[in-house]
Short mmCIF file of C-alpha atoms and ligand atoms in Angstrom, two decimals:
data_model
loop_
_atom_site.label_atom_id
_atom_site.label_comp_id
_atom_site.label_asym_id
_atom_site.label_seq_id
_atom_site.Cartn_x
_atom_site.Cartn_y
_atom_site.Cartn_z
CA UNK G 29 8.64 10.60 -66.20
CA UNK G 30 5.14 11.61 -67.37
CA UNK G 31 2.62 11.88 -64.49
CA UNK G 32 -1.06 12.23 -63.90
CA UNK G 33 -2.94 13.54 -60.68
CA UNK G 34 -6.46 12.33 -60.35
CA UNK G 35 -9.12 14.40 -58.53
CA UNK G 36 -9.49 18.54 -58.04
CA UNK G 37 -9.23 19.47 -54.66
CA UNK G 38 -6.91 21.26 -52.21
CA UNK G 39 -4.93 17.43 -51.57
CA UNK G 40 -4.31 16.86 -55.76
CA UNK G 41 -3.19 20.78 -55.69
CA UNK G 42 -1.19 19.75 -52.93
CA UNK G 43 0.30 16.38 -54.43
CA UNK G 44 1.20 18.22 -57.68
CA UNK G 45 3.20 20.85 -56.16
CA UNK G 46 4.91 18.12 -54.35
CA UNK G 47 5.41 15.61 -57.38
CA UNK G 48 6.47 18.63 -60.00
CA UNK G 49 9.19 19.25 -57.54
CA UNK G 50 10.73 15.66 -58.01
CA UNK G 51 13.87 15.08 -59.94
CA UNK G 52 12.25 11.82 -62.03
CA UNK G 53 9.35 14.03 -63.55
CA UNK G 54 9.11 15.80 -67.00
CA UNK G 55 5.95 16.26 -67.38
CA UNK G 56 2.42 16.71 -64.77
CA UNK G 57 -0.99 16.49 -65.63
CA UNK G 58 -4.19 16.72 -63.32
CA UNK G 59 -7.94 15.54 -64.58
CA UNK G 60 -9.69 17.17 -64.00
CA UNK G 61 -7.94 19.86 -61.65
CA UNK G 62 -8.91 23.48 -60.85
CA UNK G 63 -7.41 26.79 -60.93
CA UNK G 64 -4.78 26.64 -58.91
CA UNK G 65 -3.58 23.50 -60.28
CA UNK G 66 -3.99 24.74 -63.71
CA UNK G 67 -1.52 27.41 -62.54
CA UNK G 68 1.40 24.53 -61.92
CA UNK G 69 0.67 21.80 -64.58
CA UNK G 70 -1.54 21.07 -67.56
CA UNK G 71 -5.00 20.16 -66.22
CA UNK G 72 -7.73 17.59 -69.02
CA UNK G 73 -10.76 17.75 -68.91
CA UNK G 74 -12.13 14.01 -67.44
CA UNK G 75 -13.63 13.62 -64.18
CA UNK G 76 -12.07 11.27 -61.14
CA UNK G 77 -14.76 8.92 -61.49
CA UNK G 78 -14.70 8.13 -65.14
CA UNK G 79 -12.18 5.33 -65.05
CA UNK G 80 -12.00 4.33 -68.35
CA UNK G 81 -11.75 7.91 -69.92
CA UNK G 82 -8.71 8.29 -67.76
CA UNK G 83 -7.18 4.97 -68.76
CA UNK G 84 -7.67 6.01 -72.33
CA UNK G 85 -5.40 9.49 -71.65
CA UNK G 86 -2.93 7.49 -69.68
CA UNK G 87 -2.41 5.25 -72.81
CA UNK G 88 -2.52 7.75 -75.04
CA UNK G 89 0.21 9.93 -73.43
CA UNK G 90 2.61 7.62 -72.10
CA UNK G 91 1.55 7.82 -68.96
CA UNK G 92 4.16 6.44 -66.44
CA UNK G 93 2.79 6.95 -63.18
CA UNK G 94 -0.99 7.64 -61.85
CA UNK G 95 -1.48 9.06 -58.94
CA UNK G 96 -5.36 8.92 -57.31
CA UNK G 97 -6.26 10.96 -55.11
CA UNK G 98 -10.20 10.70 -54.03
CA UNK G 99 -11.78 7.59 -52.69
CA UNK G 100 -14.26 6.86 -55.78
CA UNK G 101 -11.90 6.18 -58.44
CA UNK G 102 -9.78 3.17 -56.47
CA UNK G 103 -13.64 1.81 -55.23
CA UNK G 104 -14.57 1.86 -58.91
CA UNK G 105 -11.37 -0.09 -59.45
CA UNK G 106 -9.62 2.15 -61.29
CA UNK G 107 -6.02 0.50 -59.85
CA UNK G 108 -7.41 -2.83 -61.20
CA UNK G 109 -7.97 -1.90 -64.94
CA UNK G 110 -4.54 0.44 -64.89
CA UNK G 111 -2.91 -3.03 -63.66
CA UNK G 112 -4.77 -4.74 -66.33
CA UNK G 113 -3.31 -2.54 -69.13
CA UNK G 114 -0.16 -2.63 -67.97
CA UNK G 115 -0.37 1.14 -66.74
CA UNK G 116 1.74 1.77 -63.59
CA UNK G 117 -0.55 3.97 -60.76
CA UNK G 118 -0.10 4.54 -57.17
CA UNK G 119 -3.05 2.95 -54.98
CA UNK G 120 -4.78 0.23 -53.39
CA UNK G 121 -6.78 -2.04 -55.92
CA UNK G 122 -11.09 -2.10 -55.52
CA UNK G 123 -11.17 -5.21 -52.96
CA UNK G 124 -8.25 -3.11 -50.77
CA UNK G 125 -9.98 -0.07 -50.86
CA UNK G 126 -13.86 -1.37 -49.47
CA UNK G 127 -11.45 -0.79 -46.72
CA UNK G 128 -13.00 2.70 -46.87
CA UNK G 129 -16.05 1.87 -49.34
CA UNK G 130 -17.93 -0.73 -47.48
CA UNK G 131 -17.23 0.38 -42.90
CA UNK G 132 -18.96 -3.17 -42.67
CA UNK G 133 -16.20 -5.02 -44.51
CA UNK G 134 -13.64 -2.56 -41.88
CA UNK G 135 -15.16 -3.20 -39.17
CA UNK G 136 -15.50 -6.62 -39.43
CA UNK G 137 -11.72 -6.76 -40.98
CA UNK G 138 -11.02 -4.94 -37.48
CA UNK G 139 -13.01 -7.32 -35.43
CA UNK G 140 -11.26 -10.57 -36.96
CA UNK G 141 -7.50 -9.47 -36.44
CA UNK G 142 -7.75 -7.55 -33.40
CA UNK G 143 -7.86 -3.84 -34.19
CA UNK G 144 -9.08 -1.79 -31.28
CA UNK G 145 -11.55 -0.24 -32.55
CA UNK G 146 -15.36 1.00 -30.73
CA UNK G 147 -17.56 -2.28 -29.83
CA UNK G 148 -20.17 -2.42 -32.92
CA UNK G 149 -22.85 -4.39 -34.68
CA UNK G 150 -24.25 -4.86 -38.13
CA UNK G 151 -27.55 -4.04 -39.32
CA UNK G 152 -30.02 -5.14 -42.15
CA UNK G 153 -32.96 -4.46 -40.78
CA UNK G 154 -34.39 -0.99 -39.56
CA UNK G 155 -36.44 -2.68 -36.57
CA UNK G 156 -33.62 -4.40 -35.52
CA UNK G 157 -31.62 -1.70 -35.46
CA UNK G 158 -33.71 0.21 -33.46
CA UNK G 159 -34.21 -2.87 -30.74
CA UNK G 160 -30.73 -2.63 -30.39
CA UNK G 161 -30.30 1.01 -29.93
CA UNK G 162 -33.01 0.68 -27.57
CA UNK G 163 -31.21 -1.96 -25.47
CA UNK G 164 -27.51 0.04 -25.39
CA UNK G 165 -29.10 3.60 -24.99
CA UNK G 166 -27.21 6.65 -26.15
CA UNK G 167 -25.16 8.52 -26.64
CA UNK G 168 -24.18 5.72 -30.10
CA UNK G 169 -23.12 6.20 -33.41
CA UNK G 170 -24.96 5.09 -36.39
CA UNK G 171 -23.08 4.69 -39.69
CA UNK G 172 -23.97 3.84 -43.09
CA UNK G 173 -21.76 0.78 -44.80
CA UNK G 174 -21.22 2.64 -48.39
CA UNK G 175 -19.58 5.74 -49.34
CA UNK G 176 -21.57 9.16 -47.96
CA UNK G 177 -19.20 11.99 -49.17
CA UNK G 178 -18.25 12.11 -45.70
CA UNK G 179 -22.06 12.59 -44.20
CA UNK G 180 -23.06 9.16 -43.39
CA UNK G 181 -22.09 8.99 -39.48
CA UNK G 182 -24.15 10.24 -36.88
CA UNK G 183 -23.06 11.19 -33.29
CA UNK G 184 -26.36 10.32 -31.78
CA UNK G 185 -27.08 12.38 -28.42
CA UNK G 186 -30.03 10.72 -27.67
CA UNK G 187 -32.09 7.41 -28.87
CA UNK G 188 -34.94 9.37 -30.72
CA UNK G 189 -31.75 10.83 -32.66
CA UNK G 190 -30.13 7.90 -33.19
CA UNK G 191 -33.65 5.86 -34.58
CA UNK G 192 -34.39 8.77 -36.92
CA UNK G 193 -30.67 8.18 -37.89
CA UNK G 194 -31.60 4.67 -38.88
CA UNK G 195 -34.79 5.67 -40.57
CA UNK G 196 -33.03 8.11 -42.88
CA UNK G 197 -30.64 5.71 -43.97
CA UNK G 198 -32.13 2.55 -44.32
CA UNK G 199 -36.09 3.45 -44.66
CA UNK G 200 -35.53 6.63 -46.17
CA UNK G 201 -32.87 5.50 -48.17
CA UNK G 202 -31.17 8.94 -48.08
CA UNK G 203 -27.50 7.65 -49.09
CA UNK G 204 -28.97 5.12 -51.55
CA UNK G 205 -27.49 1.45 -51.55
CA UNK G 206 -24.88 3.20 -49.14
CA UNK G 207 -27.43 3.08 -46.10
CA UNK G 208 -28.63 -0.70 -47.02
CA UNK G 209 -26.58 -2.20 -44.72
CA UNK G 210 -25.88 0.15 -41.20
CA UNK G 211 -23.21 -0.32 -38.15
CA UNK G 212 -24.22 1.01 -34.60
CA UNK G 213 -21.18 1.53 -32.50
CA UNK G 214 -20.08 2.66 -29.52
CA UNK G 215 -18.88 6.65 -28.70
CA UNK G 216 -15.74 7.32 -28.03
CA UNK G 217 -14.32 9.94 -26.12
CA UNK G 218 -11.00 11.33 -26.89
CA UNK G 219 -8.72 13.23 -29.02
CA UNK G 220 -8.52 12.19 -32.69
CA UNK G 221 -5.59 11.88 -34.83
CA UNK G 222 -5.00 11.28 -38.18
CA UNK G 223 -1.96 8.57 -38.89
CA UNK G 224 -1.03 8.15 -42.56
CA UNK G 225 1.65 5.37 -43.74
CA UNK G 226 2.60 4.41 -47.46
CA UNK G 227 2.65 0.45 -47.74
CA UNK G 228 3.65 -1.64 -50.36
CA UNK G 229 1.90 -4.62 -48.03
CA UNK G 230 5.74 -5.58 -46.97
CA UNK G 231 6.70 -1.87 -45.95
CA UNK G 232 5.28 0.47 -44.18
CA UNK G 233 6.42 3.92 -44.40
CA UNK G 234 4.86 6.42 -41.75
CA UNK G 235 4.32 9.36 -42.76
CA UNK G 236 4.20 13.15 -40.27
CA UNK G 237 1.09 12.71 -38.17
CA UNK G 238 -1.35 15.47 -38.38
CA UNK G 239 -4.65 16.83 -36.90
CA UNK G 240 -8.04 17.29 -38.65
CA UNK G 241 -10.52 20.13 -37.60
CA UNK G 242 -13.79 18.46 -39.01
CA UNK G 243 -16.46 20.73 -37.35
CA UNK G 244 -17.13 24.24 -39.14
CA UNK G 245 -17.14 26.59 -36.45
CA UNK G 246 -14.81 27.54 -34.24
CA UNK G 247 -14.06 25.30 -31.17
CA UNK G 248 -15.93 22.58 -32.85
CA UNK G 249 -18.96 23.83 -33.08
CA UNK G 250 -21.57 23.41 -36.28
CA UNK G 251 -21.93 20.35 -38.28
CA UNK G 252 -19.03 18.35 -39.66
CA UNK G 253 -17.57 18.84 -42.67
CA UNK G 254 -14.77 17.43 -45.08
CA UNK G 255 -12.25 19.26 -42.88
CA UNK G 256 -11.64 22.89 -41.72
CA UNK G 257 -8.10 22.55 -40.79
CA UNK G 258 -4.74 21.08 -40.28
CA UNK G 259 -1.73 20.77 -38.79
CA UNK G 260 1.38 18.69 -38.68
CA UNK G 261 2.49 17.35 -36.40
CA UNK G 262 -0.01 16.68 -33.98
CA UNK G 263 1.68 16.45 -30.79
CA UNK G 264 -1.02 14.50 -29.09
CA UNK G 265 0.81 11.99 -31.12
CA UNK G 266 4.25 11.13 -29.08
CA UNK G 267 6.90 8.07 -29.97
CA UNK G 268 5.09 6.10 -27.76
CA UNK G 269 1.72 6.26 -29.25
CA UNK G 270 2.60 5.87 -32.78
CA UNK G 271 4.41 2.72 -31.70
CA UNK G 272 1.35 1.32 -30.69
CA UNK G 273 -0.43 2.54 -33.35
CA UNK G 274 1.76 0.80 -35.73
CA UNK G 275 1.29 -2.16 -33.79
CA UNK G 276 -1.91 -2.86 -32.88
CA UNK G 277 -3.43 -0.83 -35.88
CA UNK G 278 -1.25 -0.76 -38.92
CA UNK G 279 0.33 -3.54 -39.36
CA UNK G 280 -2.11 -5.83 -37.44
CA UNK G 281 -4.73 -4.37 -40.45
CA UNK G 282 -1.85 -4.67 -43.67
CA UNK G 283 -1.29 -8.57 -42.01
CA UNK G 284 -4.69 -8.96 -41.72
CA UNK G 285 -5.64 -7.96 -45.45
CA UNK G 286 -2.24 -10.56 -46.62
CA UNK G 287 -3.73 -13.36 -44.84
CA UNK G 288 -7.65 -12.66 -46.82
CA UNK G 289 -5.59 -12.47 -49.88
CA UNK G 290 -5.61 -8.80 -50.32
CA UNK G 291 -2.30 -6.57 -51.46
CA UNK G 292 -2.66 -3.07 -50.13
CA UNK G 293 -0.34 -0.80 -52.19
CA UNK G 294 -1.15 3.02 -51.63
CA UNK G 295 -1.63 5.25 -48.94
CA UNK G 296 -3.48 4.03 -45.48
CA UNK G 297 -5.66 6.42 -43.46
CA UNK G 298 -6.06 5.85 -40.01
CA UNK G 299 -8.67 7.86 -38.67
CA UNK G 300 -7.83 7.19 -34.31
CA UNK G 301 -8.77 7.86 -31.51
CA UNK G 302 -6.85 8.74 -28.12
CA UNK G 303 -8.95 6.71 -25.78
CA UNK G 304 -7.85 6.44 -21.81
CA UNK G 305 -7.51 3.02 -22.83
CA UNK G 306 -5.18 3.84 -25.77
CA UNK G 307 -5.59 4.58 -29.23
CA UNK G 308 -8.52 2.69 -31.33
CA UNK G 309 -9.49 2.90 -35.07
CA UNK G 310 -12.43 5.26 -36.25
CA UNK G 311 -12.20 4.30 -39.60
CA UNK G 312 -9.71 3.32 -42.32
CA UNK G 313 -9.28 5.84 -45.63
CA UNK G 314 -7.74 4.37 -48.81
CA UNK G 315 -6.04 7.75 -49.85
CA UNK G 316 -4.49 10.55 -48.76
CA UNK G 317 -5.92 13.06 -46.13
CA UNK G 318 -7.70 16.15 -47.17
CA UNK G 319 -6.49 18.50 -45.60
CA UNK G 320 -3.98 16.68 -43.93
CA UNK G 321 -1.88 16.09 -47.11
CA UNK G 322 -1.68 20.02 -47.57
CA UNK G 323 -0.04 20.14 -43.69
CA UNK G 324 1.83 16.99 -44.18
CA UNK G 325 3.53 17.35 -48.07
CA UNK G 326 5.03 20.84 -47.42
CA UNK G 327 6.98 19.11 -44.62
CA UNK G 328 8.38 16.37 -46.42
CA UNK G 329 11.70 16.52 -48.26
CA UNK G 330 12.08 13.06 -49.70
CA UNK G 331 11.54 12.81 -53.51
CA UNK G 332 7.49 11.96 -53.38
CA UNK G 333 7.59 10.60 -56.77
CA UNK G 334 10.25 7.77 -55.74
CA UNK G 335 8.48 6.79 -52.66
CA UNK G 336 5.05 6.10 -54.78
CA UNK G 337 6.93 4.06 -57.25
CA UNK G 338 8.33 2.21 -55.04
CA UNK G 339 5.24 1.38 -53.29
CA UNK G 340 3.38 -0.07 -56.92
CA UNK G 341 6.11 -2.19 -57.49
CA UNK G 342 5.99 -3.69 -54.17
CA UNK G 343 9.87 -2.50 -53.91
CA UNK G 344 9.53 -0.21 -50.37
CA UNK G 345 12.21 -2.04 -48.77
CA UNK G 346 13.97 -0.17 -51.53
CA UNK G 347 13.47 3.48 -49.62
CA UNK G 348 15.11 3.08 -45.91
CA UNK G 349 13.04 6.19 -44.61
CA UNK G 350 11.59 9.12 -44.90
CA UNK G 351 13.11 12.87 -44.56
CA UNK G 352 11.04 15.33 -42.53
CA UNK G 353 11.23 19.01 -42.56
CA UNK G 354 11.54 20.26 -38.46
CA UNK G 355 8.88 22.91 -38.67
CA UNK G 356 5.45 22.96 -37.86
CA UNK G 357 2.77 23.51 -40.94
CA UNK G 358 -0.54 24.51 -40.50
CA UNK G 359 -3.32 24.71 -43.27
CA UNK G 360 -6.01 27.09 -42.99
CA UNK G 361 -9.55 26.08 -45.32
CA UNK G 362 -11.60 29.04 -46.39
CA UNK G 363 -15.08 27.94 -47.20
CA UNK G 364 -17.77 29.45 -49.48
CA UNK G 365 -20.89 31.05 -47.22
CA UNK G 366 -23.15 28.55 -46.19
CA UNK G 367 -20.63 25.18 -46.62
CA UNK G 368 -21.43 22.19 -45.51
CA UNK G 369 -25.23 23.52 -46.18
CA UNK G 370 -26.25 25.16 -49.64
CA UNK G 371 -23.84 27.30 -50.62
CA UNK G 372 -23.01 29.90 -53.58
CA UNK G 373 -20.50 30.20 -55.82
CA UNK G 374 -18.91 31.93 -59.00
CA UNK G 375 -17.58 34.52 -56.78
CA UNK G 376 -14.77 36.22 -57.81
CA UNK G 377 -11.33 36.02 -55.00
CA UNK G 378 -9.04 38.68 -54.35
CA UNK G 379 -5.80 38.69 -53.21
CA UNK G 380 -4.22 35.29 -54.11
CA UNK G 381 -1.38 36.56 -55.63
CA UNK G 382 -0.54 38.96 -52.63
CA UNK G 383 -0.62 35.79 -50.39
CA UNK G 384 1.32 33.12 -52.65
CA UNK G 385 4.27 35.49 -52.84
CA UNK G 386 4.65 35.45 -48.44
CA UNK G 387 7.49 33.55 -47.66
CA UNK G 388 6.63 29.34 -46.05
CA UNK G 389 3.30 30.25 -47.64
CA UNK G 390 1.65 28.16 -49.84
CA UNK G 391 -1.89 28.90 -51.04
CA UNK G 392 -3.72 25.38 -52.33
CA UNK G 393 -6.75 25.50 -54.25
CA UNK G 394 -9.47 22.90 -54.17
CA UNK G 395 -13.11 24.58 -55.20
CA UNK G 396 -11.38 27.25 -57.66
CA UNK G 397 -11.90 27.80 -61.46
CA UNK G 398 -9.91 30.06 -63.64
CA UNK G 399 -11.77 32.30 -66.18
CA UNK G 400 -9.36 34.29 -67.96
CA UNK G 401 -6.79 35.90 -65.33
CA UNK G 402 -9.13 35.86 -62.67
CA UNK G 403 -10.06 32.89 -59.60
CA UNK G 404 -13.16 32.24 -59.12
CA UNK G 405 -14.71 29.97 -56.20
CA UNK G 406 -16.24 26.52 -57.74
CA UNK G 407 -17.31 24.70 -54.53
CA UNK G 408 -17.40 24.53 -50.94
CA UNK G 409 -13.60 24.19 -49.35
CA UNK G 410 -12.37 27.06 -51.52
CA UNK G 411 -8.82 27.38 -50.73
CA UNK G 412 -6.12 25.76 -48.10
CA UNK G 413 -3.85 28.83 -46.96
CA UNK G 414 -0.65 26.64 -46.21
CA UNK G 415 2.08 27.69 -43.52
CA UNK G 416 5.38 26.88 -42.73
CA UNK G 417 6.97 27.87 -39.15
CA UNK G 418 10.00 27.13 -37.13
CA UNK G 419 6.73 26.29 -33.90
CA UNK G 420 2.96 25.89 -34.71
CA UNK G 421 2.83 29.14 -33.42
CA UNK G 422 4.92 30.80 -35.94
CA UNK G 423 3.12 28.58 -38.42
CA UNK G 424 -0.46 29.83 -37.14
CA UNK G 425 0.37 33.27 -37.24
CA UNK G 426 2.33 33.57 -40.72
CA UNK G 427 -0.89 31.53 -42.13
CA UNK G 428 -3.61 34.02 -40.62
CA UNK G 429 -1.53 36.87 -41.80
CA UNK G 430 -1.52 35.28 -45.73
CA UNK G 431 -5.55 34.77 -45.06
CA UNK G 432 -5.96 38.50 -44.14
CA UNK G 433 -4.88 39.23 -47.81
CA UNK G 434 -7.26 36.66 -49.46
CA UNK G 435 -10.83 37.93 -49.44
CA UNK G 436 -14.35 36.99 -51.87
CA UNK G 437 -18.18 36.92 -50.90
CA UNK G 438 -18.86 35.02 -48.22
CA UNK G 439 -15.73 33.91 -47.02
CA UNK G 440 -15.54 31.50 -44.05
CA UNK G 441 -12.81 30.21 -42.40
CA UNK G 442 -12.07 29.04 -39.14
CA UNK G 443 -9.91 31.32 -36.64
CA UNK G 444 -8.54 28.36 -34.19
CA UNK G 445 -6.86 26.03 -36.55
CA UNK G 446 -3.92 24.47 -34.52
CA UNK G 447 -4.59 26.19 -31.43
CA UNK G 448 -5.19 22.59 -29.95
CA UNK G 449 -1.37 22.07 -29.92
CA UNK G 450 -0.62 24.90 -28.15
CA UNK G 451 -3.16 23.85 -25.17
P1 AMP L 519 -15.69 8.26 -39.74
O1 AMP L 519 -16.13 8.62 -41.14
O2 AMP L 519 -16.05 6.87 -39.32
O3 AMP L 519 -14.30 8.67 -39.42
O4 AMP L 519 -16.49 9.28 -38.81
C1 AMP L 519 -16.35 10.67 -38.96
C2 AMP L 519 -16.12 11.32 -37.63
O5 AMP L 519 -17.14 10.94 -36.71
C3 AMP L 519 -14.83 10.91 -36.96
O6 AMP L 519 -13.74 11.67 -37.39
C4 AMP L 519 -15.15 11.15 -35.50
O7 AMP L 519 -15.03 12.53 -35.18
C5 AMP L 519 -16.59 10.77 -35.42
N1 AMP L 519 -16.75 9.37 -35.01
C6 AMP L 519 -16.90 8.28 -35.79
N2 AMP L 519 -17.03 7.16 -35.07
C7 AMP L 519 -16.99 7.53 -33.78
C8 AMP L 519 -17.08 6.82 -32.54
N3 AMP L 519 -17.27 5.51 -32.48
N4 AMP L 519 -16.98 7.54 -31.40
C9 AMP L 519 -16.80 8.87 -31.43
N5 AMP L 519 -16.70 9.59 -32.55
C10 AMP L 519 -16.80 8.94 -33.73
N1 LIG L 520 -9.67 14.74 -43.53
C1 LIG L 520 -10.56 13.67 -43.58
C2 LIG L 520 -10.52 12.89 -44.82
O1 LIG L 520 -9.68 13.10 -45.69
O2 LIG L 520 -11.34 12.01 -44.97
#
């Protein structure tokens, strides 16, 4: 089979290590990919959001399977026109995924078929808004509808934080259309967990749980960013609490998406969490994890490639279950200076080579360009050192040890990724 990744970060280096390794494929490519990626499979030049340049390559080279990776290709609809053309690809269609494009259309979703989730209400109107916020005091949580690269929710401490919240988004339009419509929920206290399945809408296929770090500094402190960190599994999640979370989450949401008439095929996020009064739904994601998909993929040892095809031809009753690697794996992002602020790049990194070649280590790449024979950082999340051990703490320490070898200009990274689990 002929494949093609969408996207460029650490998760599409992470999903074409996994899918080269299948026994179906002849042939990877990644658009638009980055360095490391370019290292594994042949990587074309069209970005994730230009839909119909991408159907156009698909077309042209046979393409058998698509695989998307970020959010803003399935909200453009990207699944709907590959459908259209008779192109086979792996993910929800456009009205599945406002599941993560519009949190008003979630929430509400949530609210209808009884997903715990945090009490909420929808706003239109800036004064309004702030009424409200003045009525429940803080701390709240004030959250754009539309798509915000992963900056549109604030943890408001206090109700002069939370109005200016509202101001930014809706009066001073800082997300665009995004911030047009807002939610105001509740804050939850907890532990968070992140709870991936693949679902053909029949099926549902759980895959390893895994644990986020979304803060940038250690201990989560500093702002939040697309993710610091990972580890699988995350043993806040026990037997018991994915049951319920399969319950009274998953399925409850795939049912509940059947009965408006829409067919989720793809990967569903579950961002939850661990209440006193038992797990609840942050927010839905239409994709895969990043970087949970670089802790979770190194784990799995079913054929990825089969799993995805049998999920976009609504066949998932076809694959009885999943195989999962014992060990723990624990991935490790090194950030450019400055990330999730201004931040430079074009800096040259050392030492990749010297870290690849450790054994259960995996280096991903996700802001990396090649020039020649040399890496060089193109964004923010740089790399995702990847570790395998036979305990998180053999997995921690094997990872660290690869990082030590890896250096360039400004290099951040956090030094407590996984430690959580060990508490
Ligand atoms: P979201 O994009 O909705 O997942 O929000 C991003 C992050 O904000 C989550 O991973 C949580 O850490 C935090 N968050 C969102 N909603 C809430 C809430 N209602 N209570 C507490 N934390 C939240
Ligand atoms: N790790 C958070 C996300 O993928 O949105």
């Amino acid at each position: 089979m002929r494949i093609l990744v969408v996207g460029s970060g650490g998760r599409e280096h992470a999903l074409v290590w996994k899918i080269a390794q299948s026994r179906l494929v002849e042939k990877v490519f990644c658009a638009p990919g980055n360095g490391g990626i370019a290292h594994l499979v042949e990587c074309i030049d069209i970005k994730a959001d230009d839909v119909f340049g991408l159907l156009e390559f698909a077309r042209k080279e046979k393409i058998d399977l698509t695989v998307v990776g970020p959010e803003i290709a399935l909200s453009l609809g990207i699944v709907d026109e590959f459908i259209k053309a008779g192109l086979r690809i792996f993910g929800p269609n456009k009205k599945a995924a406002n599941l993560e494009a519009s949190k008003v259309f979630s929430k509400e979703l949530m609210a209808k078929y009884k997903v715990p989730t945090a009490d909420f209400k929808v706003f239109d109107h800036p004064e309004e808004a702030k009424k409200y916020i003045e009525k429940i005091g803080a701390p709240c949580v004030v959250k754009a509808d539309g798509l915000a690269a992963g900056k549109g929710v604030v943890m408001a401490k206090n109700i002069d934080e939370a109005k200016q919240a509202v101001t930014s988004m809706m009066q001073d339009k800082v997300f665009g259309d995004a911030g047009k419509k807002i939610i105001i929920e509740e804050c939850l206290v907890g532990h968070e967990a992140s709870i991936l399945v693949i679902t053909d809408s029949k099926q549902v296929l759980a895959l390893a749980s895994a644990q986020d770090h979304k803060r940038v500094f250690d201990h989560d402190q500093g702002l939040n960013t697309g993710g610091m960190g990972a580890y699988s599994p995350a043993a806040i999640v026990t037997a018991h609490i994915l049951v319920e979370v399969m319950e009274e989450i998953i399925y409850r949401t795939i049912d509940g998406l059947s009965r408006e008439g829409i067919d989720y095929r793809g990967v569903l996020y579950a961002g939850i969490m661990l209440t006193k009064d038992g797990p609840k739904c942050l927010e839905f994601n239409v994709r895969f994890g990043d970087p949970e998909t670089e802790a979770i993929l190194p784990r799995l040892k079913s054929d990825l490639v089969e799993v995805m095809l049998a999920a976009s031809r609504g066949e998932l009753v076809k694959v009885k279950n999943l195989s999962w690697d014992n060990r723990a794996c624990v991935c490790v992002v090194c950030t450019s200076g400055g990330y999730p602020g201004d931040y430079v790049k074009d800096k040259e990194i050392m030492g990749l080579h010297e870290a690849d070649k450790l054994k259960d280590i995996v280096v991903f790449h996700a802001g990396t360009k090649k020039v020649g024979d040399k890496i060089f950082t193109s964004g923010g999340r740089v790399l995702g050192v990847t570790g395998l051990g036979t305990t998180i703490e053999d997995a921690i320490s094997k990872t660290y040890k690869a990082i030590n070898k890896i250096s360039f200009e400004g290099m951040h990274f956090r030094r407590d990724i996984g430690s959580k689990a060990l508490r």
